[in-house]
Coordinates of C-alpha atoms and ligand atoms in Angstrom, one line a residue:
M1 CA 124.9 96.2 63.7
W2 CA 121.5 95.3 62.3
E3 CA 121.8 91.7 61.9
W4 CA 123.6 91.6 65.4
A5 CA 121.1 93.3 67.1
A6 CA 118.8 90.6 65.4
K7 CA 120.4 88.0 66.5
G8 CA 119.9 89.0 70.3
V9 CA 123.8 90.0 70.3
A10 CA 124.6 92.8 73.5
G11 CA 128.0 93.1 73.0
Y12 CA 131.1 92.8 70.9
E13 CA 132.1 89.3 72.9
Q14 CA 129.0 87.7 71.4
M15 CA 130.5 88.1 67.7
T16 CA 132.4 85.3 67.9
N17 CA 132.9 85.1 63.9
L18 CA 134.6 88.2 64.2
P19 CA 138.6 87.8 64.7
A20 CA 139.1 88.4 68.4
P21 CA 141.7 91.5 68.0
L22 CA 138.9 93.2 66.0
R23 CA 136.8 92.6 68.4
E24 CA 139.2 94.0 71.3
W25 CA 139.3 96.9 68.9
L26 CA 135.9 97.6 68.3
R27 CA 135.2 97.0 72.4
E28 CA 137.7 99.9 72.9
N29 CA 137.0 102.4 70.1
V30 CA 133.3 102.0 69.1
P31 CA 130.8 102.2 71.9
F32 CA 128.1 99.3 71.7
S33 CA 125.4 101.9 72.6
T34 CA 125.2 105.6 73.3
L35 CA 122.9 104.3 76.1
S36 CA 124.1 102.5 79.4
A37 CA 120.6 100.3 80.6
R38 CA 120.7 100.6 84.3
E39 CA 117.7 98.8 85.0
Q40 CA 115.1 96.6 83.8
H41 CA 111.7 95.1 85.1
T42 CA 109.2 92.9 83.6
A43 CA 105.4 93.4 84.7
S44 CA 103.2 90.4 85.5
D45 CA 101.6 91.7 81.9
G46 CA 105.2 90.7 80.5
T47 CA 105.2 94.6 79.6
V48 CA 109.3 95.6 80.3
K49 CA 110.5 98.7 81.4
A50 CA 113.9 100.0 80.9
L51 CA 115.8 102.8 82.5
F52 CA 118.9 104.3 80.6
T53 CA 121.6 106.6 81.2
T54 CA 123.1 108.6 78.5
A55 CA 126.9 109.1 78.1
D56 CA 126.5 112.3 80.2
D57 CA 124.1 110.3 83.1
R58 CA 121.1 111.9 81.4
P59 CA 118.0 109.5 82.3
L60 CA 115.7 108.1 80.3
E61 CA 112.9 105.2 79.9
A62 CA 111.3 103.2 77.5
V63 CA 109.0 100.1 77.3
L64 CA 108.4 97.2 75.4
M65 CA 104.8 95.7 75.2
R66 CA 104.0 92.1 73.9
Y67 CA 100.5 91.6 72.8
R68 CA 98.6 88.4 72.4
D69 CA 98.2 88.8 68.9
R70 CA 102.0 88.9 68.8
R71 CA 102.7 92.5 68.4
H72 CA 105.4 93.3 69.8
S73 CA 104.9 97.7 70.5
I74 CA 108.1 99.8 72.5
C75 CA 107.4 103.0 73.6
V76 CA 110.5 105.1 73.3
S77 CA 111.5 108.5 74.6
S78 CA 112.4 111.5 72.7
Q79 CA 114.1 113.7 75.4
S80 CA 115.1 112.9 79.1
G81 CA 112.5 114.6 80.9
C82 CA 110.0 117.1 79.5
P83 CA 109.5 120.4 79.4
L84 CA 105.9 120.7 79.1
T85 CA 103.8 120.6 82.4
C86 CA 101.0 119.0 81.8
T87 CA 99.3 118.9 85.4
F88 CA 98.9 114.8 85.2
C89 CA 101.7 113.6 83.8
A90 CA 104.5 112.2 86.2
T91 CA 107.2 113.1 83.5
G92 CA 106.4 116.5 83.2
R93 CA 107.4 117.1 86.9
M94 CA 110.9 115.3 86.9
K95 CA 113.8 117.4 85.8
F96 CA 114.1 118.5 82.2
A97 CA 117.7 117.4 81.0
R98 CA 117.7 117.4 77.0
N99 CA 116.9 116.5 73.9
L100 CA 118.0 113.0 72.8
T101 CA 120.0 112.5 69.8
A102 CA 118.9 110.0 67.2
W103 CA 121.1 107.4 67.9
E104 CA 120.3 107.4 71.7
I105 CA 116.5 107.1 70.2
I106 CA 117.3 104.0 68.1
D107 CA 119.5 102.5 70.9
Q108 CA 116.1 101.9 72.5
A109 CA 114.5 100.1 70.2
L110 CA 117.9 98.1 69.4
H111 CA 118.0 97.1 73.1
F112 CA 114.2 95.6 73.0
R113 CA 115.1 94.3 69.3
R114 CA 117.6 91.9 71.5
I115 CA 114.5 90.8 73.7
A116 CA 111.7 90.6 70.7
P117 CA 110.8 91.1 67.1
V118 CA 109.5 94.2 67.8
D119 CA 107.0 95.4 64.7
H120 CA 105.5 98.9 66.1
C121 CA 107.2 102.0 67.6
V122 CA 105.4 104.9 69.4
F123 CA 107.1 108.3 70.6
M124 CA 105.2 108.4 73.8
G125 CA 107.7 107.9 76.1
M126 CA 109.4 110.7 77.7
G127 CA 109.3 113.9 76.4
E128 CA 107.8 115.8 73.4
P129 CA 108.5 114.2 70.0
M130 CA 107.9 117.6 68.0
L131 CA 110.1 119.7 70.4
N132 CA 113.1 117.0 68.7
L133 CA 111.7 116.2 65.3
D134 CA 115.2 116.5 63.6
A135 CA 116.5 113.5 65.7
V136 CA 113.2 112.1 66.0
L137 CA 112.7 111.8 61.8
A138 CA 116.3 110.5 61.7
A139 CA 115.6 108.3 64.1
C140 CA 112.3 107.2 62.2
Q141 CA 114.5 106.8 58.8
R142 CA 116.2 103.9 60.4
L143 CA 113.7 102.4 62.2
P144 CA 112.3 99.5 58.7
D145 CA 116.2 97.8 59.5
I146 CA 115.2 96.8 62.4
G147 CA 111.7 95.5 61.3
I148 CA 109.7 98.5 62.3
A149 CA 107.9 100.1 59.3
H150 CA 107.1 104.0 58.9
R151 CA 103.4 102.6 58.8
R152 CA 103.7 101.3 62.0
T153 CA 105.5 104.3 63.7
A154 CA 103.4 106.8 65.7
I155 CA 104.0 110.1 66.6
S156 CA 102.7 111.5 69.8
T157 CA 102.0 115.4 70.4
V158 CA 100.7 117.7 72.9
G159 CA 99.6 119.9 69.8
W160 CA 103.2 121.7 68.7
I161 CA 101.5 123.2 65.6
P162 CA 104.7 123.8 63.9
G163 CA 105.5 120.1 64.0
I164 CA 102.2 118.4 62.7
E165 CA 102.9 120.9 59.7
R166 CA 106.3 119.3 59.2
L167 CA 105.0 115.9 59.6
T168 CA 102.2 116.7 57.0
K169 CA 105.3 117.6 54.7
C170 CA 107.4 114.6 55.8
E171 CA 107.8 111.8 53.0
M172 CA 107.6 108.8 55.3
P173 CA 104.2 107.6 55.9
L174 CA 104.1 107.6 59.7
R175 CA 101.5 108.1 62.0
L176 CA 100.0 111.1 64.2
A177 CA 98.5 110.7 67.6
L178 CA 97.5 113.9 69.7
S179 CA 97.0 114.1 73.1
L180 CA 93.7 116.2 73.6
H181 CA 92.1 115.3 76.9
A182 CA 89.6 118.2 76.8
A183 CA 86.9 119.7 73.8
D184 CA 87.1 122.9 75.3
E185 CA 89.6 125.8 75.7
A186 CA 89.2 126.5 79.5
L187 CA 89.8 123.2 80.7
R188 CA 92.3 122.0 77.9
S189 CA 94.5 124.7 79.4
E190 CA 93.9 124.0 82.9
L191 CA 95.4 120.2 82.0
M192 CA 98.0 121.6 79.5
P193 CA 99.4 125.0 79.9
V194 CA 100.6 124.6 76.3
N195 CA 97.3 125.2 75.3
E196 CA 97.9 128.7 75.6
R197 CA 100.2 128.8 72.9
Y198 CA 98.7 126.4 70.7
P199 CA 94.8 126.3 70.8
L200 CA 92.5 123.6 70.4
S201 CA 91.2 124.8 67.4
D202 CA 94.2 125.8 65.6
V203 CA 95.5 122.3 66.6
I204 CA 92.5 120.1 65.5
D205 CA 93.2 122.4 61.9
A206 CA 96.4 121.3 61.8
C207 CA 95.5 117.6 62.5
R208 CA 92.7 117.6 59.9
A209 CA 95.4 119.0 57.5
F210 CA 97.3 116.2 58.1
Y211 CA 94.5 113.7 57.0
E212 CA 93.7 115.4 54.1
R213 CA 97.6 115.4 52.8
K214 CA 98.5 111.5 54.2
R215 CA 94.9 110.0 54.1
R216 CA 96.0 108.3 57.8
R217 CA 94.2 108.5 60.5
V218 CA 94.7 110.8 63.2
F219 CA 94.8 108.9 67.0
V220 CA 93.2 111.7 69.7
E221 CA 94.5 110.4 72.9
Y222 CA 92.1 111.1 75.9
V223 CA 92.7 110.5 79.3
M224 CA 89.7 109.8 81.5
L225 CA 89.7 112.1 84.8
A226 CA 87.1 111.6 87.2
G227 CA 84.8 114.4 87.7
V228 CA 87.3 116.6 85.2
N229 CA 86.6 115.9 81.5
D230 CA 84.6 112.4 82.1
R231 CA 80.8 114.1 82.0
Y232 CA 78.4 113.0 79.2
E233 CA 77.9 116.7 77.7
Q234 CA 82.3 116.4 77.2
A235 CA 81.9 113.6 75.3
V236 CA 79.2 115.2 73.2
A237 CA 81.3 118.5 72.5
L238 CA 84.1 115.8 71.4
A239 CA 82.2 114.4 69.1
K240 CA 81.2 117.4 67.5
L241 CA 84.9 118.9 67.8
L242 CA 86.1 115.7 66.1
G243 CA 83.0 115.6 63.7
P244 CA 82.8 116.1 59.8
R245 CA 82.2 119.7 59.2
G246 CA 80.6 119.9 55.6
S247 CA 79.0 117.0 54.0
G248 CA 81.8 116.3 51.9
E249 CA 84.1 115.9 54.8
Q250 CA 85.5 112.5 55.9
P251 CA 83.2 111.5 58.9
R252 CA 86.6 108.9 60.1
M253 CA 89.3 111.4 60.3
F254 CA 90.3 110.8 63.9
K255 CA 89.9 107.5 66.3
V256 CA 89.8 108.3 70.1
N257 CA 91.6 106.0 72.4
L258 CA 90.3 106.6 76.0
I259 CA 93.4 106.4 78.3
P260 CA 92.3 105.2 82.1
Y261 CA 94.6 107.7 84.4
N262 CA 97.6 105.8 85.6
P263 CA 98.0 107.2 89.1
T264 CA 100.8 109.7 89.5
D265 CA 101.9 111.9 92.0
S266 CA 99.1 114.2 91.2
S267 CA 95.2 114.5 93.1
Y268 CA 93.6 113.7 90.0
E269 CA 91.4 110.1 90.5
G270 CA 91.1 107.9 87.0
S271 CA 87.1 107.4 85.8
S272 CA 85.3 104.6 86.8
R273 CA 85.0 101.8 84.2
D274 CA 81.0 102.4 83.7
S275 CA 82.2 106.0 83.0
I276 CA 84.5 105.6 80.5
A277 CA 82.1 102.9 78.9
A278 CA 79.4 105.2 79.0
F279 CA 82.0 108.1 77.3
K280 CA 82.6 105.9 74.5
G281 CA 79.5 104.8 73.7
A282 CA 78.4 108.6 73.4
L283 CA 81.1 109.1 71.0
E284 CA 80.2 106.0 68.9
A285 CA 76.6 107.3 68.6
R286 CA 77.5 110.4 67.3
G287 CA 79.9 108.1 64.5
I288 CA 83.3 108.8 66.6
Q289 CA 85.2 105.5 66.6
A290 CA 86.7 104.8 69.9
T291 CA 88.6 102.5 71.9
V292 CA 89.5 102.3 75.6
R293 CA 93.2 101.6 75.9
L294 CA 94.3 98.5 77.7
T295 CA 96.6 99.8 80.6
R296 CA 99.9 98.0 80.2
G297 CA 102.6 97.3 83.4
R298 CA 101.2 99.6 85.7
D299 CA 103.0 98.0 89.0
I300 CA 106.2 98.5 87.4
D301 CA 105.3 102.4 86.5
A302 CA 105.9 101.6 83.6
A303 CA 101.9 102.8 82.0
C304 CA 101.4 105.7 80.1
G305 CA 102.3 109.0 82.0
Q306 CA 104.0 107.0 84.8
L307 CA 107.7 107.6 83.4
A308 CA 109.7 109.6 85.8
A309 CA 113.1 108.0 85.7
R310 CA 114.1 107.4 89.4
V311 CA 118.0 106.2 88.5
P312 CA 119.1 104.3 91.7
S313 CA 122.2 105.6 92.8
R314 CA 125.7 104.2 92.0
A315 CA 126.6 101.1 94.2
Ligands
SAH401 N1 104.3 114.7 74.8 C1 104.1 113.4 73.9 C2 104.6 112.5 74.2 C3 104.2 112.0 75.6 S1 102.6 110.9 75.0 C4 102.1 113.6 74.4 O1 101.9 114.3 75.0 O2 101.6 113.4 73.3 C5 102.2 110.0 76.5 C6 101.2 109.8 76.6 O3 100.7 109.6 77.6 C7 100.1 111.1 76.7 O4 98.9 110.7 75.8 C8 99.9 111.8 77.5 O5 98.4 112.6 77.7 C9 99.5 110.2 78.6 N2 99.7 110.5 79.7 C10 100.6 111.5 80.5 N3 100.0 111.4 82.0 C11 99.0 110.2 82.2 C12 98.4 109.5 83.0 N4 98.8 109.8 84.0 N5 97.7 108.4 83.2 C13 96.9 108.2 81.4 N6 97.7 108.5 80.5 C14 98.7 110.0 80.5

């Protein structure tokens, strides 16, 4: 199967080195994919967003990003919709359907493998991967077969501690990304209601334990919301939260990705470029490495937090 995918084959018809009756039999008896591709859009920067439905008609989206350095990264969904209700995210506002199976996750990767030699994967599409970790890890086991090494696979979470703990014990050298967005409990609870269940301080402790065990830096995602979480004092608080706790501790456990806010139906506004730059400067001045995430695919609503899977009605 993997070889076929690598050759860009999209159906049994094209496997012409198999006898015709076998191809026919396969077509009737073995579904080529667990997903149907319903729509695909390419953004001006080359980003591709695909909308799929599962066999029971649940919608999900996945994204392919191509970078100048030839990296090809896919952003996959772990659930159709999301049960969490982060206030700035479009996925949280669509109806939660269900967890995806491991094959429904792998088939997203295979879809893009037919378009480009994908080599990085982030679980930053729809859903909370830690709420579906069995299927997510089963999919991760197989990703190296299509060219995506564990070290180039990142699982992003709102801070679901049991999941972070499981990933810490997991043998695969997967990366962990934490969607943080605020360095104080009250503001974080406002933006991400899940903070009431797993408070910030406990989440950060779980991430530190992940680093201690795996020696893999944790990426911190921080979406920049104008007048909400982008003030100087908030950068100082973030640096304090993520900085070393004792003299013996590694100063570089975390790397912050500042994400320009991508418009959704919510009432937030994105921070200006200048305030993002100032925030980054304040972190770096305190020894915290920070980058500003490139915004990809915004013109086709494929950017972070914009996946909402509006399925066209069937003609
Ligand atoms: N549930 C997991 C996986 C989804 S990742 C998690 O939250 O980590 C999707 C990322 O996009 C998260 O970091 C999320 O906070 C961010 N995001 C959500 N809405 C966004 C928006 N409107 N603009 C920019 N980033 C957004």
